[in-house]
CSV table of C-alpha atoms in Angstrom, one decimal:
chain,number,residue,atom,x,y,z
A,229,GLY,CA,-52.2,-5.6,10.5
A,230,GLN,CA,-49.4,-4.3,12.6
A,231,ASN,CA,-49.3,-1.2,14.8
A,232,ILE,CA,-47.4,0.1,17.8
A,233,ASP,CA,-48.4,2.9,20.1
A,234,GLN,CA,-46.7,4.8,22.9
A,235,PRO,CA,-47.4,8.2,24.6
A,236,THR,CA,-46.0,11.2,22.8
A,237,GLU,CA,-44.6,12.9,25.8
A,238,MET,CA,-44.2,12.5,29.6
A,239,THR,CA,-42.8,14.6,32.3
A,240,ALA,CA,-41.2,13.4,35.6
A,241,THR,CA,-39.1,14.8,38.4
A,242,GLU,CA,-35.5,14.2,39.0
A,243,GLY,CA,-35.0,11.3,41.5
A,244,ALA,CA,-38.5,9.9,40.8
A,245,ILE,CA,-39.7,6.8,38.9
A,246,VAL,CA,-41.4,6.8,35.5
A,247,GLN,CA,-43.1,4.1,33.5
A,248,ILE,CA,-43.4,4.4,29.7
A,249,ASN,CA,-46.0,2.1,28.2
A,250,CYS,CA,-46.0,0.6,24.8
A,251,THR,CA,-48.8,-1.4,23.2
A,252,TYR,CA,-48.5,-3.3,19.9
A,253,GLN,CA,-50.5,-5.6,17.6
A,254,THR,CA,-48.9,-8.1,15.3
A,255,SER,CA,-49.5,-11.6,14.1
A,256,GLY,CA,-45.8,-12.6,14.3
A,257,PHE,CA,-43.5,-11.6,17.1
A,258,ASN,CA,-39.8,-12.0,17.7
A,259,GLY,CA,-39.3,-9.7,20.6
A,260,LEU,CA,-39.6,-6.2,21.8
A,261,PHE,CA,-36.8,-3.6,22.0
A,262,TRP,CA,-36.4,-0.3,23.9
A,263,TYR,CA,-34.0,2.3,22.7
A,264,GLN,CA,-33.0,5.7,24.0
A,265,GLN,CA,-32.6,8.5,21.6
A,266,HIS,CA,-31.2,11.9,22.5
A,267,ALA,CA,-32.1,14.8,20.2
A,268,GLY,CA,-30.2,14.7,17.0
A,269,GLU,CA,-28.5,11.4,17.8
A,270,ALA,CA,-29.0,7.8,16.8
A,271,PRO,CA,-30.8,5.4,19.1
A,272,THR,CA,-28.9,3.4,21.7
A,273,PHE,CA,-30.0,0.0,22.8
A,274,LEU,CA,-31.6,-0.3,26.3
A,275,SER,CA,-33.4,-3.7,26.5
A,276,TYR,CA,-34.8,-6.7,24.7
A,277,ASN,CA,-37.7,-8.9,25.9
A,278,VAL,CA,-38.9,-12.0,24.1
A,279,LEU,CA,-40.5,-13.8,27.0
A,280,ASP,CA,-43.1,-12.6,29.4
A,281,GLY,CA,-41.8,-10.9,32.5
A,282,LEU,CA,-39.5,-8.3,33.9
A,283,GLU,CA,-35.9,-7.7,32.8
A,284,GLU,CA,-33.9,-5.5,35.1
A,285,LYS,CA,-30.8,-3.7,34.1
A,286,GLY,CA,-29.5,-1.2,36.6
A,287,ARG,CA,-31.9,1.8,36.9
A,288,PHE,CA,-33.8,0.6,33.9
A,289,SER,CA,-36.3,-2.3,33.7
A,290,SER,CA,-38.5,-3.6,30.9
A,291,PHE,CA,-41.6,-5.7,31.1
A,292,LEU,CA,-43.4,-7.7,28.5
A,293,SER,CA,-46.8,-9.4,28.3
A,294,ARG,CA,-47.2,-11.1,25.0
A,295,SER,CA,-50.8,-12.1,25.5
A,296,LYS,CA,-51.7,-8.4,26.1
A,297,GLY,CA,-49.4,-7.0,23.5
A,298,TYR,CA,-48.0,-4.7,26.1
A,299,SER,CA,-44.6,-3.6,27.4
A,300,TYR,CA,-43.3,-0.9,29.6
A,301,LEU,CA,-39.9,0.7,30.4
A,302,LEU,CA,-39.4,1.6,34.0
A,303,LEU,CA,-36.8,4.2,34.9
A,304,LYS,CA,-35.8,4.6,38.5
A,305,GLU,CA,-33.8,7.4,40.3
A,306,LEU,CA,-34.3,9.7,37.3
A,307,GLN,CA,-31.4,11.9,36.4
A,308,MET,CA,-31.4,14.9,34.2
A,309,LYS,CA,-29.4,13.1,31.5
A,310,ASP,CA,-32.4,10.7,31.2
A,311,SER,CA,-34.2,13.4,29.3
A,312,ALA,CA,-34.5,11.9,25.8
A,313,SER,CA,-37.0,10.1,23.6
A,314,TYR,CA,-37.6,6.4,24.3
A,315,LEU,CA,-38.5,4.2,21.4
A,316,CYS,CA,-40.2,0.9,21.6
A,317,ALA,CA,-40.0,-1.4,18.6
A,318,PHE,CA,-41.2,-5.0,18.0
A,319,MET,CA,-39.6,-7.5,15.7
A,320,ASP,CA,-42.1,-9.1,13.4
A,321,SER,CA,-42.1,-12.6,11.9
A,322,ASN,CA,-39.7,-11.5,9.2
A,323,TYR,CA,-37.3,-10.1,11.8
A,324,GLN,CA,-38.1,-6.6,10.7
A,325,LEU,CA,-38.3,-3.9,13.4
A,326,ILE,CA,-41.5,-1.9,13.6
A,327,TRP,CA,-40.9,1.3,15.5
A,328,GLY,CA,-43.1,3.4,17.6
A,329,ALA,CA,-42.9,7.2,17.3
A,330,GLY,CA,-41.1,7.5,20.6
A,331,THR,CA,-42.0,9.0,23.9
A,332,LYS,CA,-40.3,12.3,24.7
A,333,LEU,CA,-39.4,12.2,28.4
A,334,ILE,CA,-38.8,15.6,30.1
A,335,ILE,CA,-37.1,15.5,33.5
A,336,LYS,CA,-37.7,18.5,35.8
A,337,PRO,CA,-35.4,19.3,38.7
B,233,GLY,CA,-17.2,-3.2,20.6
B,234,ALA,CA,-19.8,-2.9,17.8
B,235,VAL,CA,-19.1,0.7,16.8
B,236,VAL,CA,-20.8,2.0,13.7
B,237,SER,CA,-19.4,5.2,12.2
B,238,GLN,CA,-21.6,7.3,10.0
B,239,HIS,CA,-20.2,10.2,7.9
B,240,PRO,CA,-20.9,13.1,7.5
B,241,SER,CA,-22.8,14.0,10.7
B,242,TRP,CA,-24.5,16.8,8.9
B,243,VAL,CA,-24.6,18.2,5.3
B,244,ILE,CA,-26.2,21.1,3.6
B,245,CYS,CA,-26.6,20.8,-0.2
B,246,LYS,CA,-28.3,22.6,-3.0
B,247,SER,CA,-31.4,21.3,-4.6
B,248,GLY,CA,-30.6,19.0,-7.6
B,249,THR,CA,-27.2,17.9,-6.3
B,250,SER,CA,-26.3,14.5,-4.9
B,251,VAL,CA,-25.1,13.6,-1.5
B,252,LYS,CA,-23.3,10.4,-0.3
B,253,ILE,CA,-23.5,9.1,3.2
B,254,GLU,CA,-21.1,6.5,4.5
B,255,CYS,CA,-21.8,3.9,7.1
B,256,ARG,CA,-18.9,1.9,8.5
B,257,SER,CA,-18.7,-0.9,11.1
B,258,LEU,CA,-15.4,-0.2,12.7
B,259,ASP,CA,-14.7,-3.2,14.9
B,260,PHE,CA,-16.9,-5.9,13.4
B,261,GLN,CA,-18.1,-7.3,10.1
B,262,ALA,CA,-21.7,-6.5,9.2
B,263,THR,CA,-23.6,-8.9,7.1
B,264,THR,CA,-26.6,-6.6,6.9
B,265,MET,CA,-27.0,-2.9,7.1
B,266,PHE,CA,-30.2,-1.0,7.4
B,267,TRP,CA,-30.9,2.6,6.3
B,268,TYR,CA,-33.6,4.6,8.1
B,269,ARG,CA,-35.0,8.0,7.7
B,270,GLN,CA,-36.5,9.9,10.6
B,271,PHE,CA,-38.5,13.1,10.3
B,272,PRO,CA,-39.0,15.3,13.3
B,273,LYS,CA,-41.1,13.8,16.1
B,274,GLN,CA,-41.8,10.7,13.9
B,275,SER,CA,-40.6,7.1,14.2
B,276,LEU,CA,-37.7,5.6,12.3
B,277,MET,CA,-38.8,4.5,8.9
B,278,LEU,CA,-36.9,1.8,7.2
B,279,MET,CA,-35.8,2.7,3.7
B,280,ALA,CA,-33.8,-0.3,2.6
B,281,THR,CA,-31.9,-3.3,3.7
B,282,SER,CA,-28.6,-4.1,2.2
B,283,ASN,CA,-26.5,-7.2,2.3
B,284,GLU,CA,-22.9,-7.3,1.3
B,285,GLY,CA,-22.4,-8.1,-2.3
B,286,SER,CA,-26.0,-8.1,-3.3
B,287,LYS,CA,-28.6,-5.5,-4.3
B,288,ALA,CA,-30.5,-3.7,-1.6
B,289,THR,CA,-34.1,-4.4,-0.8
B,290,TYR,CA,-36.1,-1.3,-0.7
B,291,GLU,CA,-39.3,-0.7,1.3
B,292,GLN,CA,-42.5,0.2,-0.5
B,293,GLY,CA,-42.6,3.8,-1.5
B,294,VAL,CA,-38.8,4.3,-1.5
B,295,GLU,CA,-37.4,5.1,-4.9
B,296,LYS,CA,-34.4,2.9,-5.6
B,297,ASP,CA,-33.1,5.2,-8.4
B,298,LYS,CA,-33.2,8.1,-6.1
B,299,PHE,CA,-31.7,6.5,-3.0
B,300,LEU,CA,-28.7,4.5,-4.3
B,301,ILE,CA,-27.3,2.0,-1.8
B,302,ASN,CA,-24.0,0.2,-2.3
B,303,HIS,CA,-22.8,-2.4,0.2
B,304,ALA,CA,-19.4,-3.3,-1.3
B,305,SER,CA,-17.8,-4.9,1.7
B,306,LEU,CA,-18.6,-6.3,5.1
B,307,THR,CA,-17.7,-3.0,6.8
B,308,LEU,CA,-19.0,-0.3,4.4
B,309,SER,CA,-22.4,0.7,3.0
B,310,THR,CA,-23.2,3.9,1.3
B,311,LEU,CA,-26.4,5.8,0.7
B,312,THR,CA,-26.4,8.3,-2.1
B,313,VAL,CA,-29.3,10.7,-2.3
B,314,THR,CA,-29.5,11.7,-6.0
B,315,SER,CA,-31.0,14.9,-7.2
B,316,ALA,CA,-31.8,16.0,-3.7
B,317,HIS,CA,-34.9,18.2,-3.1
B,318,PRO,CA,-36.0,20.0,0.0
B,319,GLU,CA,-38.4,17.3,0.9
B,320,ASP,CA,-35.5,14.9,1.2
B,321,SER,CA,-34.2,16.9,4.2
B,322,SER,CA,-34.3,14.5,7.1
B,323,PHE,CA,-32.2,12.6,9.6
B,324,TYR,CA,-30.7,9.5,8.0
B,325,ILE,CA,-29.5,6.7,10.2
B,326,CYS,CA,-27.8,3.5,9.4
B,327,SER,CA,-27.6,0.4,11.5
B,328,ALA,CA,-25.8,-2.9,11.2
B,329,ARG,CA,-26.2,-6.5,12.2
B,330,ARG,CA,-22.9,-8.1,13.2
B,331,LEU,CA,-21.8,-11.2,11.3
B,332,GLY,CA,-22.8,-14.2,13.4
B,333,ASP,CA,-25.5,-12.5,15.4
B,334,SER,CA,-29.0,-13.9,15.3
B,335,ASP,CA,-31.8,-12.2,13.5
B,336,ASN,CA,-33.3,-10.9,16.7
B,337,SER,CA,-30.1,-9.4,18.1
B,338,PRO,CA,-30.0,-5.7,18.8
B,339,LEU,CA,-28.9,-3.5,15.9
B,340,HIS,CA,-25.9,-1.2,16.2
B,341,PHE,CA,-26.6,2.3,15.0
B,342,GLY,CA,-24.5,5.0,13.5
B,343,ASN,CA,-24.8,8.5,14.8
B,344,GLY,CA,-27.0,9.7,12.0
B,345,THR,CA,-26.6,12.3,9.2
B,346,ARG,CA,-28.7,15.5,9.3
B,347,LEU,CA,-29.3,16.4,5.6
B,348,THR,CA,-30.6,19.8,4.7
B,349,VAL,CA,-31.4,20.5,1.1
B,350,THR,CA,-31.8,24.2,0.3
């Protein structure tokens, strides 16, 4: 079967670094996405990994290990505006996105 | 580029009435549009996939006669919630895949519609 799991909520301090983990299980895989979603708004695309390794994009980086069914999103130099939910989603063999429930990130001053 | 406009942003309707939600790709043509529903603190749930000029493909458990989807052009898809009930209250989000993009390209999301049925 397919499933995807990420922590429900995390708290971090402004200026610090936080890592949000995501684990998944699927027989067919066409990449893993991270999206940011502010309350009451639609998700916005952050990153896409299809090969193992780290993809860096400014303050945000995303890592993938296909053999372990594991990804993480790393946020550096946290700002208050980074308070949001972070959704991971993998794309299965039919190119359908399977979404996690999201990790609510709370940034404290 | 790749802006998706969803309208209305929020709507309150009475039980038993119908509500239409529009999803437009403003600066690109969308071969495929996806309709999601999201309940509080839950993941996005795909309701249906629509391709321009053909019937939508509904996910298991989604009533096609209740959630009518029309994808009449490469820039417009509509979702009509017919005979709405309070349990239909949710956040509805559309997304689009741009014409020419690969199947694993990121989707472009509208801003969502908050539906409240009283």
